[in-house]
Tab-separated table of C-alpha atoms in Angstrom:
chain	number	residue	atom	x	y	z
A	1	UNK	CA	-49.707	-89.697	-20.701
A	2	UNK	CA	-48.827	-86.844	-22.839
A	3	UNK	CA	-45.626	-85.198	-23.071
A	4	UNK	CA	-44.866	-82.450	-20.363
A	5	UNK	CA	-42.511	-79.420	-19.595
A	6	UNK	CA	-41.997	-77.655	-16.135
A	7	UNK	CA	-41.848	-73.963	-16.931
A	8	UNK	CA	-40.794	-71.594	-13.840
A	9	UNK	CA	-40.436	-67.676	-14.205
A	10	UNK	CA	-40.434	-63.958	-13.283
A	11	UNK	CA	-41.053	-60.517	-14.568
A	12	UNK	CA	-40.384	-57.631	-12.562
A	13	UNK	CA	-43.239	-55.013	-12.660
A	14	UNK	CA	-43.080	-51.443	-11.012
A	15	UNK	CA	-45.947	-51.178	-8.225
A	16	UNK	CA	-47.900	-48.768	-10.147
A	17	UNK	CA	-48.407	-51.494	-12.538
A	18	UNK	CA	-49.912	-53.605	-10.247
A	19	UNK	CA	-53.690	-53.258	-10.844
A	20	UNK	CA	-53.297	-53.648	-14.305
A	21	UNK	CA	-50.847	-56.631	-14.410
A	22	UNK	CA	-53.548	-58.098	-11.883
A	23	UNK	CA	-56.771	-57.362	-14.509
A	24	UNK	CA	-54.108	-58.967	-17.230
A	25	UNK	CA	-53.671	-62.022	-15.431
A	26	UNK	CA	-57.117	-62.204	-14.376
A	27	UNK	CA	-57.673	-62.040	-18.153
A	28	UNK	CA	-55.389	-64.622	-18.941
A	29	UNK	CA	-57.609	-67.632	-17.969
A	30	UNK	CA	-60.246	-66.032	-20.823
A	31	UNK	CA	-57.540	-66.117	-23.424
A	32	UNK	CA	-57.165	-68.394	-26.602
A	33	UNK	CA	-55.238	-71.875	-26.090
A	34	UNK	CA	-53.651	-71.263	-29.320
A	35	UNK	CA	-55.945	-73.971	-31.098
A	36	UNK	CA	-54.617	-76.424	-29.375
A	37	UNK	CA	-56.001	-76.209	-25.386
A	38	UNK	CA	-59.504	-76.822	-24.071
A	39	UNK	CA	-61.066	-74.038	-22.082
A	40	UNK	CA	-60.228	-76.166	-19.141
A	41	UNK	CA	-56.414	-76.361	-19.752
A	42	UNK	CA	-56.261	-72.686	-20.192
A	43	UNK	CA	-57.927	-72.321	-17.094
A	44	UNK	CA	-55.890	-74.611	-15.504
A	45	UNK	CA	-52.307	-73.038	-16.492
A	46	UNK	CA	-53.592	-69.952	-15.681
A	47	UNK	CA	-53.268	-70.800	-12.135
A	48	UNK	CA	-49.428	-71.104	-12.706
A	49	UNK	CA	-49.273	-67.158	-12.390
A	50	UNK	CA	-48.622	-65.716	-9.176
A	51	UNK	CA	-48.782	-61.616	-8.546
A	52	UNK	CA	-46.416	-61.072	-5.629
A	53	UNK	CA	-47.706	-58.200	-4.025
A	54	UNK	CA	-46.905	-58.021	-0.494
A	55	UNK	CA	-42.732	-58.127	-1.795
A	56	UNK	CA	-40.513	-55.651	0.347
A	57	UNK	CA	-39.127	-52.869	-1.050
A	58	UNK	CA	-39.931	-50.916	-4.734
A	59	UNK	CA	-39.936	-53.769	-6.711
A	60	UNK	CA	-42.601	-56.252	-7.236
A	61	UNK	CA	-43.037	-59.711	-9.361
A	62	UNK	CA	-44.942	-61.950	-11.178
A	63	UNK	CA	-44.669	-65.355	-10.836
A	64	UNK	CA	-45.280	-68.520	-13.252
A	65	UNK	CA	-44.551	-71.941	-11.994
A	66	UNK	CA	-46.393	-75.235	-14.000
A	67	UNK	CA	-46.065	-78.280	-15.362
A	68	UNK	CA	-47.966	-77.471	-18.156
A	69	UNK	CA	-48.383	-80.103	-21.804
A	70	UNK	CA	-45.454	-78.785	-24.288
A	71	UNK	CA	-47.875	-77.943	-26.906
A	72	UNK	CA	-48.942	-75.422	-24.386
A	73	UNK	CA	-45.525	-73.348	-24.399
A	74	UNK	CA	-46.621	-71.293	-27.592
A	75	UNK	CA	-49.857	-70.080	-25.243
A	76	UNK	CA	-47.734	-69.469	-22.606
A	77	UNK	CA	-45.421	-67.549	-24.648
A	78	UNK	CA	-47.709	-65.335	-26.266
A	79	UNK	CA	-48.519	-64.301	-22.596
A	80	UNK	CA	-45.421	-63.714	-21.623
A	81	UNK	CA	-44.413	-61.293	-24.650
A	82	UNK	CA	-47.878	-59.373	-23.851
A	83	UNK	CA	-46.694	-58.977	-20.373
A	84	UNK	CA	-43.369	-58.014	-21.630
A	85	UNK	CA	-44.161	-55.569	-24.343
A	86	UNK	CA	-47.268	-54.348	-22.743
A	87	UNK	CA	-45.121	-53.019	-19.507
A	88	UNK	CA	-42.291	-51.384	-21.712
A	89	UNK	CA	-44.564	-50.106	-24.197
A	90	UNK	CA	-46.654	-48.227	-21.587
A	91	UNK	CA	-43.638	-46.888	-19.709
A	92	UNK	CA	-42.315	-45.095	-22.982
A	93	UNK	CA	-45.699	-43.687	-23.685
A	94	UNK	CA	-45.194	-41.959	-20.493
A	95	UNK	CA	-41.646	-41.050	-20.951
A	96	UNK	CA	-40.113	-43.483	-18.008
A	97	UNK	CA	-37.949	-45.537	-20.212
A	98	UNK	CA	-35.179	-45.913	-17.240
A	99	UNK	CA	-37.792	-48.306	-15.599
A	100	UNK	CA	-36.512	-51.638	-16.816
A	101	UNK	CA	-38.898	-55.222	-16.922
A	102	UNK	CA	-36.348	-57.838	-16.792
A	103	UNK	CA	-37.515	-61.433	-16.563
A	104	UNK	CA	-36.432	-64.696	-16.770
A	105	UNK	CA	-38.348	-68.150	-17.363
A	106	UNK	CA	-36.734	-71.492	-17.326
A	107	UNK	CA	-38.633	-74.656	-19.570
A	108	UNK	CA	-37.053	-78.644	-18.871
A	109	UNK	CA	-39.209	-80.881	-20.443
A	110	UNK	CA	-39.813	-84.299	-18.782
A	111	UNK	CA	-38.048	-86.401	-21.451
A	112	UNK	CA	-34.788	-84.600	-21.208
A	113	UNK	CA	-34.865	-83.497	-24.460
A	114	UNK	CA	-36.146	-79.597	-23.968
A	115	UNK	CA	-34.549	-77.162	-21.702
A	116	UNK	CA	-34.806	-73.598	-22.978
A	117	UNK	CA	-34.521	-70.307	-21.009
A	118	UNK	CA	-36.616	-67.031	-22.107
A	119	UNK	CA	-35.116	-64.058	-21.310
A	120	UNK	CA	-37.021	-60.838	-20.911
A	121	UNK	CA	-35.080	-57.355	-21.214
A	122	UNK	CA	-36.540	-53.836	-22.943
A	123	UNK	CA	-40.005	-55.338	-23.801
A	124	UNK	CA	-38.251	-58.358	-26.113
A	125	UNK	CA	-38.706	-61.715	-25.250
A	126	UNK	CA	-35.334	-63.893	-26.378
A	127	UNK	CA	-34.979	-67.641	-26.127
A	128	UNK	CA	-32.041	-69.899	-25.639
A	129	UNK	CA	-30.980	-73.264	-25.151
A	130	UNK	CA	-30.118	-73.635	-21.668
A	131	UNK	CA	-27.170	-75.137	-20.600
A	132	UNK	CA	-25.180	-74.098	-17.283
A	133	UNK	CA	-21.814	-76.160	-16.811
A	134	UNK	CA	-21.942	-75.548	-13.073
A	135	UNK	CA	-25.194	-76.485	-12.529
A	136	UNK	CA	-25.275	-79.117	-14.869
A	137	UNK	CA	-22.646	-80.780	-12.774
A	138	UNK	CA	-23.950	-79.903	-9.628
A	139	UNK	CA	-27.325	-82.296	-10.796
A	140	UNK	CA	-24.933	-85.181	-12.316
A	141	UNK	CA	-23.339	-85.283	-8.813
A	142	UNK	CA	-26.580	-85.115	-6.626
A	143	UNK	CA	-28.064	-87.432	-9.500
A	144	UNK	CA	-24.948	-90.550	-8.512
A	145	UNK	CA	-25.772	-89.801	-5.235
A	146	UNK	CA	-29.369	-90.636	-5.223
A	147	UNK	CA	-28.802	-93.816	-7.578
A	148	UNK	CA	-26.286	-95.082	-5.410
């Protein structure tokens, strides 16, 4: 069956940014699968990015939610440091460096052996294990309750 990790994430992106994180995403589906995808799967996790456009207010975000094969994280990492470095770098070109692109993705793997977090701040992409005591035994408790 393959080995697989549910990925879910967001980037905030100012609207002025919109058409081209739109013709980026639209791009993505065209992109190398590392070596290691068909065409098809890189098509196919493509469609795990979501523009939200319509959002209220000034800020808008992009979505990624997937169950995508693990070997497909590095792919979907490379994407998400382009995204990342591509919307800080062009903001201090043009001198707005108080516009920040925070983001935050969360990875589980199906095996319970994976869960890592990527965190996005200042163009840099940094990943951690993830581990949340709360939550953690929030799921253990809601976990008993559905064996039981």
């Amino acid at each position: 069956m393959g080995h697989y990790v549910s990925v879910r994430g967001w980037i905030e992106i100012d609207p002025e940014k919109l058409p081209y994180v739109r013709h980026l995403l639209q791009e993505f589906p065209n992109a190398s699968g590392e070596n290691v995808l068909t065409p098809e799967q890189v098509r196919l996790y493509a469609q795990g990015w979501v523009l939200a456009e319509d959002s209220p207010n000034w800020t808008k975000y992009c979505f990624y939610g997937a169950d995508i094969r693990r070997e497909a994280l590095a792919w979907l990492l490379a994407q998400v440091r382009m995204l990342a470095q591509t919307l800080h770098e062009g903001d201090e070109i043009g001198g707005d460096t108080a516009q920040r692109y925070d983001g935050m993705f969360c990875i589980d793997d199906d095996e319970g052996e994976l869960s890592l977090v990527w965190y996005l701040k200042n163009g840099a992409v940094k990943e951690a294990a993830h581990s949340h005591p709360a939550l953690d035994a929030v799921a253990q408790e809601v976990h008993g309750r559905v064996a039981s």
